[in-house]
mmCIF file of C-alpha atoms and ligand atoms in Angstrom:
data_model
loop_
_atom_site.group_PDB
_atom_site.id
_atom_site.type_symbol
_atom_site.label_atom_id
_atom_site.label_comp_id
_atom_site.label_asym_id
_atom_site.label_seq_id
_atom_site.Cartn_x
_atom_site.Cartn_y
_atom_site.Cartn_z
ATOM 1 C CA MET A 246 49.122 131.113 128.907
ATOM 2 C CA ASP A 247 47.123 132.328 131.935
ATOM 3 C CA LYS A 248 44.050 133.423 130.021
ATOM 4 C CA ALA A 249 42.134 134.342 133.222
ATOM 5 C CA ARG A 250 44.827 136.770 134.299
ATOM 6 C CA LEU A 251 45.092 138.406 130.878
ATOM 7 C CA GLU A 252 41.197 138.870 130.784
ATOM 8 C CA GLU A 253 41.171 140.380 134.323
ATOM 9 C CA ILE A 254 43.910 142.843 133.513
ATOM 10 C CA ALA A 255 42.287 143.829 130.187
ATOM 11 C CA ALA A 256 38.912 144.265 131.958
ATOM 12 C CA GLN A 257 40.629 146.617 134.496
ATOM 13 C CA MET A 258 42.234 148.618 131.571
ATOM 14 C CA MET A 259 38.816 148.929 130.083
ATOM 15 C CA THR A 260 36.840 149.989 133.104
ATOM 16 C CA PRO A 261 33.828 151.876 131.836
ATOM 17 C CA GLY A 262 34.272 155.657 131.990
ATOM 18 C CA LYS A 263 38.041 155.410 132.445
ATOM 19 C CA GLY A 264 41.019 155.263 130.025
ATOM 20 C CA ILE A 265 44.738 155.098 129.733
ATOM 21 C CA LEU A 266 47.366 157.787 130.207
ATOM 22 C CA ALA A 267 50.318 157.353 127.785
ATOM 23 C CA ALA A 268 53.249 158.715 129.765
ATOM 24 C CA ASP A 269 55.811 156.590 127.997
ATOM 25 C CA GLU A 270 57.667 159.216 126.085
ATOM 26 C CA SER A 271 61.304 158.095 125.406
ATOM 27 C CA THR A 272 64.089 160.244 126.743
ATOM 28 C CA GLY A 273 64.363 161.980 123.347
ATOM 29 C CA THR A 274 60.652 162.716 123.082
ATOM 30 C CA ILE A 275 60.126 164.055 126.585
ATOM 31 C CA LYS A 276 63.139 166.325 126.022
ATOM 32 C CA LYS A 277 61.380 167.726 122.946
ATOM 33 C CA ARG A 278 58.236 168.435 125.087
ATOM 34 C CA PHE A 279 60.329 170.012 127.826
ATOM 35 C CA ASP A 280 62.182 172.156 125.266
ATOM 36 C CA GLN A 281 58.875 173.731 124.350
ATOM 37 C CA ILE A 282 58.443 174.930 127.984
ATOM 38 C CA ASN A 283 62.167 175.815 128.418
ATOM 39 C CA THR A 284 62.594 173.146 131.048
ATOM 40 C CA GLU A 285 65.727 170.957 131.269
ATOM 41 C CA SER A 286 65.002 167.328 130.983
ATOM 42 C CA THR A 287 66.779 165.506 133.773
ATOM 43 C CA GLU A 288 66.000 162.255 135.634
ATOM 44 C CA ASP A 289 64.669 164.405 138.419
ATOM 45 C CA SER A 290 62.543 166.900 136.295
ATOM 46 C CA ARG A 291 61.048 163.930 134.378
ATOM 47 C CA ARG A 292 60.162 162.269 137.698
ATOM 48 C CA ASP A 293 58.718 165.479 139.180
ATOM 49 C CA TYR A 294 56.548 166.043 136.086
ATOM 50 C CA ARG A 295 55.206 162.467 135.946
ATOM 51 C CA GLU A 296 54.693 162.281 139.607
ATOM 52 C CA MET A 297 52.816 165.526 139.448
ATOM 53 C CA LEU A 298 50.266 163.841 136.991
ATOM 54 C CA PHE A 299 49.965 160.663 138.918
ATOM 55 C CA ARG A 300 49.080 162.606 142.025
ATOM 56 C CA ALA A 301 46.561 164.925 140.433
ATOM 57 C CA ASP A 302 42.954 164.959 141.754
ATOM 58 C CA GLY A 303 40.802 163.325 139.139
ATOM 59 C CA PHE A 304 43.475 160.781 138.286
ATOM 60 C CA ASP A 305 41.647 157.944 140.117
ATOM 61 C CA GLU A 306 38.340 158.885 138.658
ATOM 62 C CA ALA A 307 39.347 158.722 134.988
ATOM 63 C CA ILE A 308 42.573 156.785 134.655
ATOM 64 C CA SER A 309 42.561 152.960 134.480
ATOM 65 C CA GLY A 310 46.192 152.462 133.411
ATOM 66 C CA VAL A 311 49.437 154.303 132.751
ATOM 67 C CA ILE A 312 51.888 153.386 130.026
ATOM 68 C CA LEU A 313 55.461 154.036 131.395
ATOM 69 C CA PHE A 314 58.932 154.218 129.910
ATOM 70 C CA ASP A 315 61.673 151.989 131.291
ATOM 71 C CA GLU A 316 63.213 154.718 133.414
ATOM 72 C CA THR A 317 59.814 155.526 135.071
ATOM 73 C CA ILE A 318 58.859 152.045 135.985
ATOM 74 C CA ARG A 319 62.105 151.785 138.020
ATOM 75 C CA GLN A 320 61.756 155.325 139.524
ATOM 76 C CA ASN A 321 60.678 156.504 143.013
ATOM 77 C CA ALA A 322 58.483 159.443 143.800
ATOM 78 C CA ALA A 323 60.105 162.264 145.970
ATOM 79 C CA ASP A 324 58.989 160.564 149.093
ATOM 80 C CA GLY A 325 60.523 157.135 148.135
ATOM 81 C CA THR A 326 57.295 155.409 146.987
ATOM 82 C CA ALA A 327 57.899 153.597 143.682
ATOM 83 C CA LEU A 328 55.926 155.355 141.004
ATOM 84 C CA ARG A 329 54.498 152.037 139.898
ATOM 85 C CA ASP A 330 53.151 151.489 143.474
ATOM 86 C CA LEU A 331 51.687 155.003 143.505
ATOM 87 C CA ILE A 332 49.866 154.247 140.212
ATOM 88 C CA ALA A 333 48.492 150.887 141.533
ATOM 89 C CA SER A 334 47.403 152.489 144.753
ATOM 90 C CA LYS A 335 45.186 154.798 142.716
ATOM 91 C CA GLY A 336 43.411 151.775 141.031
ATOM 92 C CA ALA A 337 45.366 151.971 137.721
ATOM 93 C CA VAL A 338 47.332 149.226 136.145
ATOM 94 C CA PRO A 339 51.048 150.189 135.505
ATOM 95 C CA GLY A 340 52.145 149.358 131.947
ATOM 96 C CA ILE A 341 55.367 149.466 129.965
ATOM 97 C CA LYS A 342 56.457 150.495 126.427
ATOM 98 C CA VAL A 343 58.749 147.642 125.271
ATOM 99 C CA ASP A 344 59.355 148.476 121.640
ATOM 100 C CA ALA A 345 62.718 149.987 120.699
ATOM 101 C CA GLY A 346 61.420 152.606 118.353
ATOM 102 C CA ALA A 347 60.683 152.752 114.548
ATOM 103 C CA LYS A 348 63.761 152.409 112.207
ATOM 104 C CA ASP A 349 64.023 152.981 108.490
ATOM 105 C CA LEU A 350 62.716 150.002 106.557
ATOM 106 C CA PRO A 351 65.385 148.996 103.949
ATOM 107 C CA GLY A 352 64.165 149.206 100.374
ATOM 108 C CA CYS A 353 61.175 151.217 101.339
ATOM 109 C CA PRO A 354 61.951 154.978 101.396
ATOM 110 C CA GLY A 355 59.767 156.873 103.717
ATOM 111 C CA GLU A 356 58.792 153.890 105.788
ATOM 112 C CA GLN A 357 59.715 152.386 109.016
ATOM 113 C CA VAL A 358 59.590 149.130 110.935
ATOM 114 C CA THR A 359 59.552 148.988 114.808
ATOM 115 C CA GLU A 360 62.307 147.050 116.426
ATOM 116 C CA GLY A 361 62.650 145.369 119.811
ATOM 117 C CA LEU A 362 61.914 141.699 119.516
ATOM 118 C CA ASP A 363 65.384 140.448 120.405
ATOM 119 C CA GLY A 364 65.738 139.712 124.131
ATOM 120 C CA LEU A 365 62.047 140.671 124.619
ATOM 121 C CA ARG A 366 61.136 137.412 126.474
ATOM 122 C CA ASP A 367 63.764 138.288 129.240
ATOM 123 C CA ARG A 368 62.657 141.932 129.427
ATOM 124 C CA LEU A 369 59.001 141.105 129.849
ATOM 125 C CA ALA A 370 59.915 138.661 132.678
ATOM 126 C CA GLU A 371 61.573 141.518 134.445
ATOM 127 C CA TYR A 372 58.717 143.936 133.787
ATOM 128 C CA ARG A 373 56.295 141.510 135.220
ATOM 129 C CA GLU A 374 58.381 141.310 138.326
ATOM 130 C CA LEU A 375 58.326 145.073 138.551
ATOM 131 C CA GLY A 376 54.519 144.938 138.450
ATOM 132 C CA ALA A 377 53.654 145.636 134.801
ATOM 133 C CA GLY A 378 50.241 144.396 133.942
ATOM 134 C CA PHE A 379 50.351 145.370 130.203
ATOM 135 C CA ALA A 380 52.851 146.451 127.560
ATOM 136 C CA LYS A 381 52.761 148.604 124.431
ATOM 137 C CA TRP A 382 54.251 148.263 121.063
ATOM 138 C CA ARG A 383 53.711 151.039 118.457
ATOM 139 C CA ALA A 384 54.089 150.434 114.665
ATOM 140 C CA VAL A 385 54.257 153.545 112.394
ATOM 141 C CA ILE A 386 52.517 153.409 109.025
ATOM 142 C CA ASN A 387 53.039 156.659 106.987
ATOM 143 C CA ILE A 388 50.775 157.784 104.058
ATOM 144 C CA ALA A 389 52.357 159.517 101.113
ATOM 145 C CA ASP A 390 52.561 159.027 97.272
ATOM 146 C CA GLY A 391 52.893 155.221 96.785
ATOM 147 C CA ILE A 392 53.015 154.359 100.473
ATOM 148 C CA PRO A 393 52.386 152.464 102.572
ATOM 149 C CA SER A 394 53.769 149.498 100.873
ATOM 150 C CA TYR A 395 52.773 145.918 101.493
ATOM 151 C CA SER A 396 56.357 145.393 102.726
ATOM 152 C CA CYS A 397 55.790 148.003 105.483
ATOM 153 C CA ILE A 398 52.354 146.756 106.567
ATOM 154 C CA ARG A 399 53.447 143.092 106.576
ATOM 155 C CA ALA A 400 56.801 143.679 108.570
ATOM 156 C CA ASN A 401 55.008 145.787 111.202
ATOM 157 C CA THR A 402 51.982 143.610 111.703
ATOM 158 C CA HIS A 403 54.189 140.488 111.923
ATOM 159 C CA ALA A 404 56.345 142.196 114.557
ATOM 160 C CA LEU A 405 53.239 143.299 116.486
ATOM 161 C CA ALA A 406 51.964 139.736 116.535
ATOM 162 C CA ARG A 407 55.266 138.272 117.658
ATOM 163 C CA TYR A 408 55.438 140.837 120.490
ATOM 164 C CA ALA A 409 51.798 140.136 121.492
ATOM 165 C CA ALA A 410 52.525 136.394 121.682
ATOM 166 C CA LEU A 411 55.624 137.005 123.879
ATOM 167 C CA CYS A 412 53.576 139.344 126.245
ATOM 168 C CA GLN A 413 50.815 136.791 126.742
ATOM 169 C CA GLU A 414 53.290 134.037 127.398
ATOM 170 C CA ALA A 415 54.664 136.271 130.285
ATOM 171 C CA GLY A 416 51.192 137.069 131.612
ATOM 172 C CA ILE A 417 51.297 140.573 130.267
ATOM 173 C CA VAL A 418 48.308 142.137 128.188
ATOM 174 C CA PRO A 419 49.718 143.456 124.893
ATOM 175 C CA ILE A 420 48.377 146.789 123.672
ATOM 176 C CA VAL A 421 48.909 146.436 119.849
ATOM 177 C CA GLU A 422 49.284 149.857 118.185
ATOM 178 C CA PRO A 423 49.368 150.017 114.378
ATOM 179 C CA GLU A 424 49.330 153.801 113.947
ATOM 180 C CA VAL A 425 48.381 155.264 110.549
ATOM 181 C CA ILE A 426 50.143 158.686 110.883
ATOM 182 C CA MET A 427 47.915 161.815 110.430
ATOM 183 C CA ASP A 428 50.568 163.875 108.782
ATOM 184 C CA GLY A 429 50.122 164.647 105.156
ATOM 185 C CA SER A 430 47.513 166.135 102.752
ATOM 186 C CA HIS A 431 45.598 162.813 102.255
ATOM 187 C CA SER A 432 41.796 162.657 102.513
ATOM 188 C CA ILE A 433 39.864 160.799 105.061
ATOM 189 C CA ASP A 434 39.152 158.145 102.301
ATOM 190 C CA VAL A 435 42.786 157.306 102.020
ATOM 191 C CA CYS A 436 43.174 157.077 105.837
ATOM 192 C CA ASP A 437 40.101 154.898 105.877
ATOM 193 C CA ASP A 438 41.502 152.407 103.118
ATOM 194 C CA VAL A 439 45.006 152.252 104.875
ATOM 195 C CA THR A 440 43.569 151.824 108.289
ATOM 196 C CA GLY A 441 41.363 148.987 107.153
ATOM 197 C CA TRP A 442 44.229 147.349 105.317
ATOM 198 C CA ALA A 443 46.545 147.512 108.333
ATOM 199 C CA LEU A 444 43.822 146.135 110.687
ATOM 200 C CA SER A 445 42.984 143.210 108.473
ATOM 201 C CA GLU A 446 46.699 142.289 108.102
ATOM 202 C CA LEU A 447 47.152 142.725 111.881
ATOM 203 C CA TYR A 448 44.371 140.342 112.839
ATOM 204 C CA GLN A 449 45.526 137.841 110.336
ATOM 205 C CA GLU A 450 49.140 137.956 111.826
ATOM 206 C CA LEU A 451 47.672 137.743 115.461
ATOM 207 C CA TYR A 452 45.842 134.642 114.401
ATOM 208 C CA ASN A 453 48.966 133.197 112.886
ATOM 209 C CA GLN A 454 50.905 133.702 116.025
ATOM 210 C CA ARG A 455 48.079 132.209 118.242
ATOM 211 C CA VAL A 456 47.338 135.317 120.053
ATOM 212 C CA TYR A 457 44.423 135.157 122.482
ATOM 213 C CA LEU A 458 42.302 138.182 121.350
ATOM 214 C CA GLU A 459 40.280 138.363 124.645
ATOM 215 C CA GLY A 460 43.623 139.224 126.326
ATOM 216 C CA THR A 461 44.626 142.063 123.990
ATOM 217 C CA VAL A 462 43.753 145.732 123.689
ATOM 218 C CA LEU A 463 43.907 147.533 120.337
ATOM 219 C CA LYS A 464 45.367 151.028 120.175
ATOM 220 C CA PRO A 465 44.257 152.372 116.837
ATOM 221 C CA ASN A 466 44.268 155.758 115.123
ATOM 222 C CA MET A 467 40.924 157.295 114.243
ATOM 223 C CA VAL A 468 39.900 157.429 110.632
ATOM 224 C CA ILE A 469 40.506 161.145 110.026
ATOM 225 C CA SER A 470 41.716 163.635 107.337
ATOM 226 C CA GLY A 471 45.408 164.254 106.943
ATOM 227 C CA THR A 472 46.659 167.259 108.884
ATOM 228 C CA ASP A 473 47.213 169.353 105.693
ATOM 229 C CA ALA A 474 44.114 167.994 103.757
ATOM 230 C CA PRO A 475 42.299 170.744 101.781
ATOM 231 C CA THR A 476 39.079 169.844 103.495
ATOM 232 C CA ARG A 477 38.779 168.172 106.861
ATOM 233 C CA ALA A 478 36.051 165.840 107.927
ATOM 234 C CA GLY A 479 33.877 166.949 110.846
ATOM 235 C CA VAL A 480 33.337 165.108 114.193
ATOM 236 C CA GLU A 481 30.286 163.058 113.009
ATOM 237 C CA GLU A 482 32.008 161.782 109.974
ATOM 238 C CA VAL A 483 35.252 160.852 111.826
ATOM 239 C CA ALA A 484 33.098 159.013 114.327
ATOM 240 C CA ALA A 485 30.999 157.199 111.795
ATOM 241 C CA ARG A 486 33.860 156.082 109.604
ATOM 242 C CA THR A 487 36.088 155.143 112.525
ATOM 243 C CA VAL A 488 33.306 152.895 113.953
ATOM 244 C CA ALA A 489 32.458 151.390 110.612
ATOM 245 C CA THR A 490 36.123 150.491 109.845
ATOM 246 C CA LEU A 491 36.743 149.048 113.273
ATOM 247 C CA LYS A 492 33.561 146.984 113.153
ATOM 248 C CA ARG A 493 34.692 145.675 109.685
ATOM 249 C CA HIS A 494 38.097 144.591 110.845
ATOM 250 C CA VAL A 495 38.334 144.072 114.614
ATOM 251 C CA PRO A 496 36.908 140.767 115.920
ATOM 252 C CA SER A 497 34.430 141.289 118.775
ATOM 253 C CA ALA A 498 36.439 139.002 121.022
ATOM 254 C CA VAL A 499 39.034 141.790 121.390
ATOM 255 C CA ALA A 500 38.954 142.939 125.004
ATOM 256 C CA GLY A 501 38.799 146.721 124.182
ATOM 257 C CA ILE A 502 39.997 149.581 122.063
ATOM 258 C CA ALA A 503 41.823 152.516 123.362
ATOM 259 C CA PHE A 504 42.672 155.306 120.846
ATOM 260 C CA LEU A 505 45.875 157.223 120.364
ATOM 261 C CA SER A 506 45.398 160.988 119.910
ATOM 262 C CA GLY A 507 47.970 161.315 117.131
ATOM 263 C CA GLY A 508 48.279 165.054 116.966
ATOM 264 C CA GLN A 509 44.531 165.944 117.275
ATOM 265 C CA SER A 510 43.751 169.007 119.490
ATOM 266 C CA ASP A 511 42.700 168.174 122.951
ATOM 267 C CA GLU A 512 39.133 168.946 122.369
ATOM 268 C CA GLU A 513 38.883 167.245 119.037
ATOM 269 C CA ALA A 514 40.252 164.043 120.555
ATOM 270 C CA THR A 515 37.617 164.245 123.210
ATOM 271 C CA ALA A 516 34.809 165.170 120.879
ATOM 272 C CA HIS A 517 35.543 162.303 118.577
ATOM 273 C CA LEU A 518 35.737 159.648 121.276
ATOM 274 C CA ASN A 519 32.442 161.003 122.773
ATOM 275 C CA ALA A 520 30.620 160.937 119.381
ATOM 276 C CA MET A 521 31.492 157.243 118.972
ATOM 277 C CA ASN A 522 30.384 156.203 122.365
ATOM 278 C CA ALA A 523 27.207 158.357 122.387
ATOM 279 C CA GLY A 524 26.004 157.409 118.876
ATOM 280 C CA TYR A 525 26.788 153.745 118.217
ATOM 281 C CA ASP A 526 26.071 150.288 119.403
ATOM 282 C CA LEU A 527 29.563 148.755 119.804
ATOM 283 C CA PRO A 528 30.822 145.166 120.343
ATOM 284 C CA TRP A 529 33.731 146.441 122.451
ATOM 285 C CA GLY A 530 34.478 149.268 124.874
ATOM 286 C CA LEU A 531 35.971 152.343 123.286
ATOM 287 C CA THR A 532 38.166 154.563 125.304
ATOM 288 C CA PHE A 533 41.298 156.738 125.208
ATOM 289 C CA SER A 534 45.061 156.013 125.477
ATOM 290 C CA TYR A 535 46.204 159.551 125.004
ATOM 291 C CA GLY A 536 49.637 160.922 125.369
ATOM 292 C CA ARG A 537 49.645 164.548 123.892
ATOM 293 C CA ALA A 538 45.777 165.176 124.120
ATOM 294 C CA LEU A 539 45.887 164.407 127.984
ATOM 295 C CA GLN A 540 49.321 166.133 128.702
ATOM 296 C CA GLN A 541 49.532 169.280 126.481
ATOM 297 C CA ALA A 542 47.559 171.538 128.763
ATOM 298 C CA ALA A 543 49.284 170.360 131.913
ATOM 299 C CA LEU A 544 52.708 170.895 130.393
ATOM 300 C CA LYS A 545 51.775 174.319 129.336
ATOM 301 C CA ALA A 546 50.482 175.239 132.738
ATOM 302 C CA TRP A 547 53.532 173.718 134.593
ATOM 303 C CA GLN A 548 56.534 175.383 132.669
ATOM 304 C CA GLY A 549 58.768 173.365 134.944
ATOM 305 C CA GLN A 550 57.961 175.596 137.950
ATOM 306 C CA THR A 551 57.044 174.264 141.421
ATOM 307 C CA GLU A 552 54.621 177.191 141.992
ATOM 308 C CA ASN A 553 52.645 176.070 138.889
ATOM 309 C CA VAL A 554 52.063 172.437 140.071
ATOM 310 C CA ALA A 555 48.457 173.032 141.349
ATOM 311 C CA ALA A 556 47.490 174.700 138.083
ATOM 312 C CA ALA A 557 49.173 171.972 135.992
ATOM 313 C CA GLN A 558 47.363 169.260 138.021
ATOM 314 C CA ALA A 559 44.068 171.068 137.614
ATOM 315 C CA ALA A 560 44.653 171.230 133.818
ATOM 316 C CA PHE A 561 45.420 167.541 133.666
ATOM 317 C CA ALA A 562 42.454 166.612 135.919
ATOM 318 C CA HIS A 563 40.180 168.582 133.626
ATOM 319 C CA ARG A 564 41.305 166.708 130.511
ATOM 320 C CA ALA A 565 41.257 163.410 132.221
ATOM 321 C CA ARG A 566 37.652 164.031 133.409
ATOM 322 C CA MET A 567 36.520 165.214 130.011
ATOM 323 C CA ASN A 568 37.895 162.056 128.334
ATOM 324 C CA GLY A 569 36.436 159.908 131.075
ATOM 325 C CA LEU A 570 33.038 161.383 130.227
ATOM 326 C CA ALA A 571 33.758 160.923 126.462
ATOM 327 C CA ALA A 572 34.581 157.233 127.207
ATOM 328 C CA ALA A 573 31.000 156.937 128.596
ATOM 329 C CA GLY A 574 29.510 159.078 125.776
ATOM 330 C CA GLU A 575 28.526 161.681 128.347
ATOM 331 C CA TRP A 576 30.875 164.591 127.305
ATOM 332 C CA SER A 577 29.415 167.854 125.813
ATOM 333 C CA GLU A 578 30.518 171.404 125.163
ATOM 334 C CA ALA A 579 28.634 172.297 128.380
ATOM 335 C CA THR A 580 30.569 169.817 130.440
ATOM 336 C CA GLU A 581 33.741 171.209 128.860
ATOM 337 C CA GLN A 582 32.955 174.778 129.799
ATOM 338 C CA ALA A 583 31.730 173.871 133.314
ATOM 339 C CA GLY A 584 34.882 171.796 133.918
ATOM 340 C CA GLN A 585 37.056 174.670 132.691
ATOM 341 C CA ALA A 586 35.370 177.132 134.943
ATOM 342 C CA ALA A 587 35.851 174.725 137.921
ATOM 343 C CA ALA A 588 39.599 174.201 137.073
HETATM 344 P P1 LIG B 889 49.413 160.338 121.370
HETATM 345 O O1 LIG B 889 48.123 160.335 122.035
HETATM 346 O O2 LIG B 889 50.216 161.629 121.708
HETATM 347 O O3 LIG B 889 49.309 160.057 119.933
HETATM 348 O O4 LIG B 889 50.351 159.289 122.042
HETATM 349 C C1 LIG B 889 49.829 158.036 122.341
HETATM 350 C C2 LIG B 889 50.942 156.979 122.261
HETATM 351 O O5 LIG B 889 51.205 156.339 123.150
HETATM 352 C C3 LIG B 889 51.593 156.785 120.982
HETATM 353 O O6 LIG B 889 52.246 155.531 121.073
#
């Protein structure tokens, strides 16, 4: 294992004041996003949309890495430049989603396990050739009556650790993502318990599979109230509980932590990240690895129309800058308003 390479890539991903753009929606998921703006999802429209984001002003100030889907890492921009080279030319690391999605877990109704380990060694070797510096694997942990089960937590954390070990063998930094899903009416207490449980099992499995933590990035959910909870915890409580749970369960050797947005509104995702960075002494860098919370505004502004490209790029640049500020603990309502006026 080339530990120095892994540490170097992880450090670039965790550049202070920058974070990761998750643009790795599968073909099915991006189609759903495009349906919302009445835009047909084709190889070209997906390319045009993603190229638009990568070329936006503000990208190089705030984005340290981009998670790509298999199609995109092989795709060229309209002028023939490989999209992965375009990303690298802007100082960001190209990364790749390698999991094959979450499938129903037998015997455990309402629960899923992420697949994709078969053949992964060969796929990682090819992605390394294509210039990927890191990879992503997402496990899904649902909360409902009687779930998650130990079976679900165990199967998913074991798969995450097997994936991480294979990545490191290939010289690729694994982003390990055990996502406790926000959907449901559960309280923040339940989210806190389940998140702590999942993280403690995850670090045990990573130890068992001999994963080098200094060459990993954790992508967790925040500790947050369920979407339909009768009362929802505010920004300061989410920040305090997320930091406390991470400190309890994530070793300080881990190279960094980059949150998913998980269905939070754009501004909530920014405010939560900012509150953690502004208010706490932390043993690791905390940043973003947002999909929806970075892209929603740009998609809405774009509507699949060439004449809206500048407006969509401005919307993306604004969110990227705001999250860059939050990664440094320097965001405020005032910077949000000032940035909106400028955009
Ligand atoms: P969201 O920020 O939209 O949750 O997506 C991040 C991601 O990459 C999930 O795997």
